[in-house]
PDB file of C-alpha atoms in Angstrom:
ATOM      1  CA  UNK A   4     121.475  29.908 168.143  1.00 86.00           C
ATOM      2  CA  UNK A   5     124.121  28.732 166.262  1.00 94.00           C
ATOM      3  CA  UNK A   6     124.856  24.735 165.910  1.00 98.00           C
ATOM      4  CA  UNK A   7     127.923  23.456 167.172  1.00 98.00           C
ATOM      5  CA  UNK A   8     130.187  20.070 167.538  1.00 99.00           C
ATOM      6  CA  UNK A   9     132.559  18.712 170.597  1.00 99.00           C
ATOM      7  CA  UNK A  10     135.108  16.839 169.220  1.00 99.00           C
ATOM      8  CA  UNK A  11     137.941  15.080 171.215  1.00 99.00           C
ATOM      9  CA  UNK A  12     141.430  14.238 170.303  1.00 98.00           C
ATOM     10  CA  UNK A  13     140.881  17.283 167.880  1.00 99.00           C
ATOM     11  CA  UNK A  14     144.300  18.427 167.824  1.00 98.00           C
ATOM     12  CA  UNK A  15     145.959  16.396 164.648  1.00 97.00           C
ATOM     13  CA  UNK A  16     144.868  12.987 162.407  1.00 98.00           C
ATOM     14  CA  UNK A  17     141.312  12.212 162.018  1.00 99.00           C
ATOM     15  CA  UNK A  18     140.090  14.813 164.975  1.00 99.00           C
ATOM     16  CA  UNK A  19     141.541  17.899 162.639  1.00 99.00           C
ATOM     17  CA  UNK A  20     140.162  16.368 159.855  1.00 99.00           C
ATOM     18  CA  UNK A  21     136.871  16.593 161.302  1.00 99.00           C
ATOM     19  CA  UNK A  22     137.241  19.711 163.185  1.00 99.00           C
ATOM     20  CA  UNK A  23     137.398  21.233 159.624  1.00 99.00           C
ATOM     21  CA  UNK A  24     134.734  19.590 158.108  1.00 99.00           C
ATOM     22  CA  UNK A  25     132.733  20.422 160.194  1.00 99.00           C
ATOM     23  CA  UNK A  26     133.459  23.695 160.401  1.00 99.00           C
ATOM     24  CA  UNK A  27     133.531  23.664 156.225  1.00 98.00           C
ATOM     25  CA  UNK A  28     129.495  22.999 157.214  1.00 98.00           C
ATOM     26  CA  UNK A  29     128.862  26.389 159.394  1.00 98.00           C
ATOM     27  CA  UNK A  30     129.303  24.104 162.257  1.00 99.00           C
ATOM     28  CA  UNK A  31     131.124  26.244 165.713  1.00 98.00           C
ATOM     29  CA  UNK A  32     133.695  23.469 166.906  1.00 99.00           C
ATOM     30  CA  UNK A  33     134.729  22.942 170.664  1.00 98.00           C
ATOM     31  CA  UNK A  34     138.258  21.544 170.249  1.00 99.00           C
ATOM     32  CA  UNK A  35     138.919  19.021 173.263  1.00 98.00           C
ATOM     33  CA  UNK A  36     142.543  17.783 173.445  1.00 98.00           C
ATOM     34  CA  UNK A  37     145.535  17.290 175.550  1.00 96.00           C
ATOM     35  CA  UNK A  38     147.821  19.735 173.601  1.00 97.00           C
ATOM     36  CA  UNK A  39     146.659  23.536 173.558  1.00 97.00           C
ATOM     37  CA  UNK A  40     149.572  24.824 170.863  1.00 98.00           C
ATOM     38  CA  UNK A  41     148.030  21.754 168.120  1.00 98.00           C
ATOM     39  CA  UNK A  42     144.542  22.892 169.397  1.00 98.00           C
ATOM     40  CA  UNK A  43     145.365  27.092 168.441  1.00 98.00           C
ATOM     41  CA  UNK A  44     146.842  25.628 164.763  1.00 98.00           C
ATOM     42  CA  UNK A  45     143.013  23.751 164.390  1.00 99.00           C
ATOM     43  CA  UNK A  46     141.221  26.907 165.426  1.00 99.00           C
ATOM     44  CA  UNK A  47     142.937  29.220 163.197  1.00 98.00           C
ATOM     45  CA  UNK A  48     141.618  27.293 160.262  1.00 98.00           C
ATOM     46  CA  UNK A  49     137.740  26.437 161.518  1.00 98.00           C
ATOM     47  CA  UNK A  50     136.009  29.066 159.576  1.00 96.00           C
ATOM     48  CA  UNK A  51     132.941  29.025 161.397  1.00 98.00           C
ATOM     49  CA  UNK A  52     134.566  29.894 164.773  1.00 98.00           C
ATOM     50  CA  UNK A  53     135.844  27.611 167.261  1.00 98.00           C
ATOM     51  CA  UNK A  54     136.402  27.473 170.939  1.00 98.00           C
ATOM     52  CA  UNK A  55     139.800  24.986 172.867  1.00 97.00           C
ATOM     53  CA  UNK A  56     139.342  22.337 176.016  1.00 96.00           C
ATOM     54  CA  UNK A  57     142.651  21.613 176.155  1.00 96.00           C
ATOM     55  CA  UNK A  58     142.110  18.852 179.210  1.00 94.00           C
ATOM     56  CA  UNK A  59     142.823  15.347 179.645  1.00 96.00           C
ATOM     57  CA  UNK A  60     140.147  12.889 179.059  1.00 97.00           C
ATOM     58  CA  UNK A  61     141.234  10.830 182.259  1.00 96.00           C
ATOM     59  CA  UNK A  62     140.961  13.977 184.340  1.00 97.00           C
ATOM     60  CA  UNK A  63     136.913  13.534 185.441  1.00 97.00           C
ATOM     61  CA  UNK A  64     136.548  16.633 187.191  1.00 98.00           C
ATOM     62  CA  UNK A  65     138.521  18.932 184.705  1.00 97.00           C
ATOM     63  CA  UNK A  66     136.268  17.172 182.000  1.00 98.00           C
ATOM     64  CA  UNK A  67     132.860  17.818 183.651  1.00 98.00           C
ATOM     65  CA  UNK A  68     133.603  21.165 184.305  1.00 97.00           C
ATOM     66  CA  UNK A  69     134.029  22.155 180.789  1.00 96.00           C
ATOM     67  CA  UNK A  70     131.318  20.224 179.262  1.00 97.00           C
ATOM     68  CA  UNK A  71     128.968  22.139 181.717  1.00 96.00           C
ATOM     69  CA  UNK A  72     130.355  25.923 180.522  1.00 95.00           C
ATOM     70  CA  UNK A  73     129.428  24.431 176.718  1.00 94.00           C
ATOM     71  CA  UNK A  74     126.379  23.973 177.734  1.00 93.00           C
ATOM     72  CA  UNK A  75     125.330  26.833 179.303  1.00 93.00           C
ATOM     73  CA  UNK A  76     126.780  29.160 176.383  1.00 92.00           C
ATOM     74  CA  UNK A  77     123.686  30.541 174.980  1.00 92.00           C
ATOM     75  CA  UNK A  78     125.006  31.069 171.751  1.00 94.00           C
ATOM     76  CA  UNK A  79     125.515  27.644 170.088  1.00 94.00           C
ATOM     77  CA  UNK A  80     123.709  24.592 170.384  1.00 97.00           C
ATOM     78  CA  UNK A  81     125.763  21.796 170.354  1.00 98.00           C
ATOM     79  CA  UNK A  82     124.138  18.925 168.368  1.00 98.00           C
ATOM     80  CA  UNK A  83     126.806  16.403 167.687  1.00 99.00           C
ATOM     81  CA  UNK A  84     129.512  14.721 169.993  1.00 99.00           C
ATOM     82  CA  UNK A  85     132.476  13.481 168.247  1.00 99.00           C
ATOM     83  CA  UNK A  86     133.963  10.688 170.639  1.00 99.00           C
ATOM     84  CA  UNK A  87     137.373  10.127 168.628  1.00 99.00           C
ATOM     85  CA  UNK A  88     140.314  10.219 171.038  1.00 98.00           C
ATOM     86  CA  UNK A  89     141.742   7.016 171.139  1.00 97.00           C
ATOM     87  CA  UNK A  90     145.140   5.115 172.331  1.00 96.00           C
ATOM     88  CA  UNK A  91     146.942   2.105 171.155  1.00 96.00           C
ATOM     89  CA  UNK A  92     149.247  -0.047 171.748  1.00 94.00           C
ATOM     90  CA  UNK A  93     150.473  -3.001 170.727  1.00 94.00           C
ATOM     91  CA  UNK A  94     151.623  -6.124 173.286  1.00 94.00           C
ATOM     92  CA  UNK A  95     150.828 -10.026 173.213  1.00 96.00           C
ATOM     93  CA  UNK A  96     148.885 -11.313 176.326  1.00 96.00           C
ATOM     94  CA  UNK A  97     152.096 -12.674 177.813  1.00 96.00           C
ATOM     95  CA  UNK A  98     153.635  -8.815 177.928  1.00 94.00           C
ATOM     96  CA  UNK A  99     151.067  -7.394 178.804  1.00 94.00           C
ATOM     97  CA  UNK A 100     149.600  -5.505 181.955  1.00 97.00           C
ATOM     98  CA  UNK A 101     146.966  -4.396 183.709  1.00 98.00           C
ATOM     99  CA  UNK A 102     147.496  -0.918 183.502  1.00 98.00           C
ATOM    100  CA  UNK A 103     148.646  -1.480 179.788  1.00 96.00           C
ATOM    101  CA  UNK A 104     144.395  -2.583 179.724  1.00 98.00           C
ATOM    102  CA  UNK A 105     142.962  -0.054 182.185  1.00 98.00           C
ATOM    103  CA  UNK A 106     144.530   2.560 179.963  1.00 98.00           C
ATOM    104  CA  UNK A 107     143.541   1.678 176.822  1.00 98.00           C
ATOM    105  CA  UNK A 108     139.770   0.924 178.306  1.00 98.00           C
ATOM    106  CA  UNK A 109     140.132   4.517 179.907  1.00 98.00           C
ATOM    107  CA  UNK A 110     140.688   6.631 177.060  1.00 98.00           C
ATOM    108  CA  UNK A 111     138.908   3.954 174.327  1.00 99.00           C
ATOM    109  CA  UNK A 112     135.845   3.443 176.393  1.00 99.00           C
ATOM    110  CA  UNK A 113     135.169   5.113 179.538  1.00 99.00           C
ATOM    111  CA  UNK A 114     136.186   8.100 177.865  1.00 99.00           C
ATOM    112  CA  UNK A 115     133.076   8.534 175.093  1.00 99.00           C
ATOM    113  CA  UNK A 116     130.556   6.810 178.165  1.00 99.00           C
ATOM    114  CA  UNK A 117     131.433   9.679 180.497  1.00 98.00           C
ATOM    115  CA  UNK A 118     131.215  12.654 177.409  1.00 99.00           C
ATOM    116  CA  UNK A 119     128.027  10.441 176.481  1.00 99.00           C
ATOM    117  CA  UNK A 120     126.633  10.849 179.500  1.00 99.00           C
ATOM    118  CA  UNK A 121     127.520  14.308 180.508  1.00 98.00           C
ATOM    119  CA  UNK A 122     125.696  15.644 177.096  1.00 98.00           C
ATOM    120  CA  UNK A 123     122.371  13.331 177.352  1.00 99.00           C
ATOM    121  CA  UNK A 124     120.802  15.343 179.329  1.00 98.00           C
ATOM    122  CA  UNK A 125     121.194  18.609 177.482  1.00 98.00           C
ATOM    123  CA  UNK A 126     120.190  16.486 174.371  1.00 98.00           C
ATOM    124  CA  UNK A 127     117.309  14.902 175.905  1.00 98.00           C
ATOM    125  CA  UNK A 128     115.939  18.753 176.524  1.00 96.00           C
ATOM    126  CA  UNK A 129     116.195  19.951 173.164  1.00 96.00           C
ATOM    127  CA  UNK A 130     114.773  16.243 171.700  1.00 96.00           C
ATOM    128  CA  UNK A 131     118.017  16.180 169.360  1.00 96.00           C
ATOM    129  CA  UNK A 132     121.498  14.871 169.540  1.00 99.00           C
ATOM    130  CA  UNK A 133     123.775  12.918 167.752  1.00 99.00           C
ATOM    131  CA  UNK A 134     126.768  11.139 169.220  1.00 99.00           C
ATOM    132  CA  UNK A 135     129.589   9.305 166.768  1.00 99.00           C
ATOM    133  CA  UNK A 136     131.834   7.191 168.293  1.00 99.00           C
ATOM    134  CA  UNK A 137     135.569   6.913 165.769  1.00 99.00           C
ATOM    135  CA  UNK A 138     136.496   3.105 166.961  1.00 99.00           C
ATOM    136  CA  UNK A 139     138.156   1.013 164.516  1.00 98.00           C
ATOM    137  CA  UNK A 140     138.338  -2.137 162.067  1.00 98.00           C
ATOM    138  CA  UNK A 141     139.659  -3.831 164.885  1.00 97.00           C
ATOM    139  CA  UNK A 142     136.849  -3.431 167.177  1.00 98.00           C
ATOM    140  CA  UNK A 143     135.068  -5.939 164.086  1.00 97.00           C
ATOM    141  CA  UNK A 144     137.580  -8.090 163.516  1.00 96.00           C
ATOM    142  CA  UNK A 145     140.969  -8.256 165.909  1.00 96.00           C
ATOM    143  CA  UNK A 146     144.383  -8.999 164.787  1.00 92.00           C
ATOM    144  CA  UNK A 147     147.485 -10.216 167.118  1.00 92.00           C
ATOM    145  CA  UNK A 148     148.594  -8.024 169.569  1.00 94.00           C
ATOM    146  CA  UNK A 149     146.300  -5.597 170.069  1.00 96.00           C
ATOM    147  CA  UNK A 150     144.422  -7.407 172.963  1.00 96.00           C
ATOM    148  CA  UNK A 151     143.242  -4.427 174.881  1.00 98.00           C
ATOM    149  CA  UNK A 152     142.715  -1.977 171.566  1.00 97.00           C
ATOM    150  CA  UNK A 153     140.465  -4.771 169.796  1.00 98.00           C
ATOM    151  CA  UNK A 154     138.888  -5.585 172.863  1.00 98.00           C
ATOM    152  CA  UNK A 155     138.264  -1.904 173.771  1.00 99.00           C
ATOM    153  CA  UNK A 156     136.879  -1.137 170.323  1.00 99.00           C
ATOM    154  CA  UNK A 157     134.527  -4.142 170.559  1.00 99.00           C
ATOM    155  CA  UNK A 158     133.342  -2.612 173.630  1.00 99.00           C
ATOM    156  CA  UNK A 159     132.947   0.629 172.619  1.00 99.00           C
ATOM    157  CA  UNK A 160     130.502  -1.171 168.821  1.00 99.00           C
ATOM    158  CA  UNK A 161     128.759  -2.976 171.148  1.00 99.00           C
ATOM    159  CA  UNK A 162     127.824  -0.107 173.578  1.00 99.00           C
ATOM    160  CA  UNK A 163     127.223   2.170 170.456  1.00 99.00           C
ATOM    161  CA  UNK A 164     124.046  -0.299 168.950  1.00 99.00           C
ATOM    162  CA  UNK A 165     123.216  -0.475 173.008  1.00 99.00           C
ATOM    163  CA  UNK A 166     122.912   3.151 173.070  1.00 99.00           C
ATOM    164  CA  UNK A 167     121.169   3.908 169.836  1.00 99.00           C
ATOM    165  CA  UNK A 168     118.212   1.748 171.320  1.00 99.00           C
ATOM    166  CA  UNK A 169     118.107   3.442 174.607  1.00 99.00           C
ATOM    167  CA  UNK A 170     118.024   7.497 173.196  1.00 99.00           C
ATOM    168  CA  UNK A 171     116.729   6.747 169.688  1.00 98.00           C
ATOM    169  CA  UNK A 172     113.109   7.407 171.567  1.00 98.00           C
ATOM    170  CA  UNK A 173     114.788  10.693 173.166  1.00 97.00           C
ATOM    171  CA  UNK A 174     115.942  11.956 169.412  1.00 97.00           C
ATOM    172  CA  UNK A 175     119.395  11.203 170.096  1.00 99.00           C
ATOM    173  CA  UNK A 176     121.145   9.234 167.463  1.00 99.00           C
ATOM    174  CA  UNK A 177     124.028   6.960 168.243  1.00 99.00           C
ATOM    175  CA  UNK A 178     126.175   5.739 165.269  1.00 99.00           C
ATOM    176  CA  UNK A 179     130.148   4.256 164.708  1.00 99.00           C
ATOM    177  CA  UNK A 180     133.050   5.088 162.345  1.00 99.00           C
ATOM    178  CA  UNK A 181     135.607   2.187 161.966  1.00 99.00           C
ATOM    179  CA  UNK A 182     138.721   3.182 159.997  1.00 98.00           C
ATOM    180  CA  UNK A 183     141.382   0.993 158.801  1.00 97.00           C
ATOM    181  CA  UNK A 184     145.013   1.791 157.848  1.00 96.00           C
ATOM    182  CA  UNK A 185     144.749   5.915 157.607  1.00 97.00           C
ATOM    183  CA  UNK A 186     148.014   7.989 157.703  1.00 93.00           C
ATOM    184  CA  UNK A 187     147.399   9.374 161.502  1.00 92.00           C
ATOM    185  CA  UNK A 188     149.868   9.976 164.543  1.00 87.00           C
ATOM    186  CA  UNK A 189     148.327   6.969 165.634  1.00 82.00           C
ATOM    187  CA  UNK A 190     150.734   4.824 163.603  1.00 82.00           C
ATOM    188  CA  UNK A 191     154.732   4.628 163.635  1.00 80.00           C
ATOM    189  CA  UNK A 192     154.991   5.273 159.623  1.00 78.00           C
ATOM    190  CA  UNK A 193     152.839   8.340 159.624  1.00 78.00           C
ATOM    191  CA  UNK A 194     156.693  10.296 161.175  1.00 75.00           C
ATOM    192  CA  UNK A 195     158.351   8.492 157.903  1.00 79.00           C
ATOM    193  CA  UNK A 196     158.966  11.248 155.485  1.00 83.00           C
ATOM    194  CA  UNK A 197     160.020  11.514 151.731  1.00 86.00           C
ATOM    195  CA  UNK A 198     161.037   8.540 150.107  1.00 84.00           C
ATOM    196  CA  UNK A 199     160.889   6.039 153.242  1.00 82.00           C
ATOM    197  CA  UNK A 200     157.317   7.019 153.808  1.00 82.00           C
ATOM    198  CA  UNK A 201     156.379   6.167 149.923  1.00 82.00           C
ATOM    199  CA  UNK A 202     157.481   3.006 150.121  1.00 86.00           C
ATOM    200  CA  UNK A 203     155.927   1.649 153.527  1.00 81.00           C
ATOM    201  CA  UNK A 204     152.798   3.087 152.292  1.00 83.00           C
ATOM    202  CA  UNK A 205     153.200   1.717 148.909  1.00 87.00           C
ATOM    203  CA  UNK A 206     153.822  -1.744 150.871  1.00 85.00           C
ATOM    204  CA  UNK A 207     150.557  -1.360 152.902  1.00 90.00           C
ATOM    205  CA  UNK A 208     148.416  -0.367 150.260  1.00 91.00           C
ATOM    206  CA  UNK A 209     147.714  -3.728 148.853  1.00 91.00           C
ATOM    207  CA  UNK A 210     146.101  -4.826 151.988  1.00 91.00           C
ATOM    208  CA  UNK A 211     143.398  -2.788 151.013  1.00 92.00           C
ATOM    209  CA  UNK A 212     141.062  -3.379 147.884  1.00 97.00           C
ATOM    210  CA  UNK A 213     140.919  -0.455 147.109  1.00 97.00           C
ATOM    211  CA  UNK A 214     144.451   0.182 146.939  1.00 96.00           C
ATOM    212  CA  UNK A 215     145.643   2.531 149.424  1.00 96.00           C
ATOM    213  CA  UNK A 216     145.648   4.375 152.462  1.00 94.00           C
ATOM    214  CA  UNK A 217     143.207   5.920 154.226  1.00 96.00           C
ATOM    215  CA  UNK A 218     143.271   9.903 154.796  1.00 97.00           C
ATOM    216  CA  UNK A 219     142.335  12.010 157.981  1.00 98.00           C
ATOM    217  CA  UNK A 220     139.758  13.551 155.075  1.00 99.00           C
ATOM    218  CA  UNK A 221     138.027   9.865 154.123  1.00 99.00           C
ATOM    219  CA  UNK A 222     137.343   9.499 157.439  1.00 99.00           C
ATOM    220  CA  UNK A 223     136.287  12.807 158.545  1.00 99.00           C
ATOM    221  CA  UNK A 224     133.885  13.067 155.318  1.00 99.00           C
ATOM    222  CA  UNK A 225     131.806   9.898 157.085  1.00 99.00           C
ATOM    223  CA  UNK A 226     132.071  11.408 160.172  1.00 99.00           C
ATOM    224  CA  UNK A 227     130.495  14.069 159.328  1.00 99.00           C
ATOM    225  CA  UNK A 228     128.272  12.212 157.317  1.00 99.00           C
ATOM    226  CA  UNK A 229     126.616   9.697 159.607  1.00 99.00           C
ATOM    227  CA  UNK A 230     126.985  13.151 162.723  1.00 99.00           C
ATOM    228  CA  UNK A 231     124.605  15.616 160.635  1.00 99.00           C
ATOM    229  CA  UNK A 232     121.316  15.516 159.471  1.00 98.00           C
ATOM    230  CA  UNK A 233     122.360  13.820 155.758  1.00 98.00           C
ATOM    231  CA  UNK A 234     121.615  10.852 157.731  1.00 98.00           C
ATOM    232  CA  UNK A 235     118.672  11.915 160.109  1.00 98.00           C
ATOM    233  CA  UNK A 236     117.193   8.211 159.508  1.00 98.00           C
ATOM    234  CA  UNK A 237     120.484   6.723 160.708  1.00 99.00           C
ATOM    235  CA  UNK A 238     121.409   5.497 164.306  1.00 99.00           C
ATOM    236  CA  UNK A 239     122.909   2.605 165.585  1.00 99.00           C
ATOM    237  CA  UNK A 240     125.261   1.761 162.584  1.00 99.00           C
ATOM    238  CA  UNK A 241     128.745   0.121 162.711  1.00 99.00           C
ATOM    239  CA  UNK A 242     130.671   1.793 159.433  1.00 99.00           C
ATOM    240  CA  UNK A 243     133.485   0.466 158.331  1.00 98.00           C
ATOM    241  CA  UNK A 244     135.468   3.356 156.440  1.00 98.00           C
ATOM    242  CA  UNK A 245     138.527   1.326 155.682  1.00 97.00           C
ATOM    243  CA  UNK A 246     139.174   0.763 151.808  1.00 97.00           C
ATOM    244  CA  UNK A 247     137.804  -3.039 152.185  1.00 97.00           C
ATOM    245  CA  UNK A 248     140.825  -4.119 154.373  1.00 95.00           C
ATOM    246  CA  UNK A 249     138.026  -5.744 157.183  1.00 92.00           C
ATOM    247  CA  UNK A 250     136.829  -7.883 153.763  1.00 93.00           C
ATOM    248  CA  UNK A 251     140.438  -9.509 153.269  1.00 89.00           C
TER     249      UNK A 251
END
C-alpha cells in the first residue's frame, strides 16, 4: 500500500509547495482545493501520482464525501493531513463584521477540526497519523488589524498542543507550521511583477533577521519535515518558520 498525503488549499503558494515535496518523497498527494484548472497544473508535476478534490472547505457534505472515497481506496494509505487552506483579511474592530469573523473562523479553524476529525478514525485503526496544521506568526504574536486572522490562528495553536495530547496515545501526531512574510497569493505584493515587486520585497526584507522573504519552498521543506517520520518523536510543536520576524 502505497503512503499518501491530503493537502488543502493545494492549488498555488505554500499548498503547491508542499504538494511537491511531498511528492519529491514517493508520497501519492490528494489535492483538495477550490479551483480544479490550478489543481490539474499541481498534478502534472507530483511525480509520485496524485489524485484532485476540487471542493469547498465550507461545503460539509461535499467535504465528507470525499474524505470517505480516500479512505476506502485500497491502494494508498494516507498518513499525513496537511490542514493549510487559510483566508485573511485585514479590518480594525470598528469595520469589522460578524460574517467578516465567522468566515475567517470557518475556513482558519473549523475547517482543519472537521478534516481532523473525519481522518481520526481511519488513523486511530492503523495506530499512525500525522496531522500539520500551516497557521501563522500571527496566531503567536498579533499585529493591528487582523482581529479575526490572529485570533483564528491562536485558536487553531492552541487546539493543535490540545490535540497532540488527546491522539499522541492513539499514534497520531499533531504538530504547527507558522510562517511569516512568504511570497504567496495570500498577500497583495505577491501580483507585483518586475521591478515594482523587487522593491516592496526589498522594503520588507529587513523586517526579518534573516533578511528576506519567505518562499512557498521554506515553508513546505518544514512541512514536510515536522508531517513525516524525520520527526517521529515530534508532536505538539508550535514552529515558527518565519526568518526571525516573530523575534523583532
Amino acid at each position: 500500500m502505497k503512503k499518501a498525503v491530503l493537502i488543502t488549499g493545494a492549488g498555488s503558494g505554500i499548498g503547491k509547495a508542499t504538494a511537491l515535496e511531498f511528492s519529491k518523497n514517493g508520497y501519492f498527494v490528494h489535492l483538495m482545493g477550490r479551483d480544479k484548472q490550478k489543481l490539474e497544473d499541481v498534478a502534472l508535476h507530483c511525480r509520485a501520482g496524485a489524485a484532485l478534490m476540487s471542493c469547498d472547505l465550507t461545503d460539509v457534505a461535499a467535504v465528507t464525501k470525499r474524505v470517505g472515497e480516500i479512505i476506502e481506496n485500497p491502494l494508498y494509505q494516507v498518513e499525513v493531513l496537511v490542514n493549510n487552506a487559510g483566508i485573511f483579511k485585514t479590518h480594525t474592530i470598528e469595520d469589522s463584521s460578524d460574517e467578516m469573523w465567522r468566515e475567517q473562523f470557518e475556513v482558519n479553524m473549523l475547517a482543519p477540526m472537521r478534516l481532523t476529525r473525519l481522518l481520526t478514525p481511519y488513523f486511530k485503526k492503523h495506530r499512525r497519523g500525522s496531522v500539520v496544521n500551516v497557521s501563522s506568526t500571527l496566531g503567536m504574536r498579533p499585529s493591528g488589524a487582523t482581529g479575526a486572522y490572529s485570533a483564528s490562528k491562536a485558536a487553531l495553536n492552541n487546539w493543535t498542543q490540545l490535540l497532540a495530547q488527546e491522539l499522541g496515545p492513539l499514534g497520531i501526531r499533531v504538530n504547527c507550521v507558522c510562517p511569516g512574510l512568504v511570497d504567496t497569493p495570500i498577500h497583495p505584493f505577491h501580483l507585483l511583477e518586475g521591478a515594482a515587486k523587487d522593491e516592496a520585497l526589498k522594503g520588507m526584507a529587513h523586517l526579518q533577521p534573516l533578511g528576506r522573504i519567505g518562499t512557498p519552498e521554506d515553508v513546505a521543506r518544514s512541512i514536510y519535515f515536522v508531517g513525516s517520520d524525520l520527526s517521529g518523536w515530534t508532536t505538539g510543536a508550535i514552529m515558527a518558520v518565519d526568518g526571525g520576524i516573530n523575534l523583532t
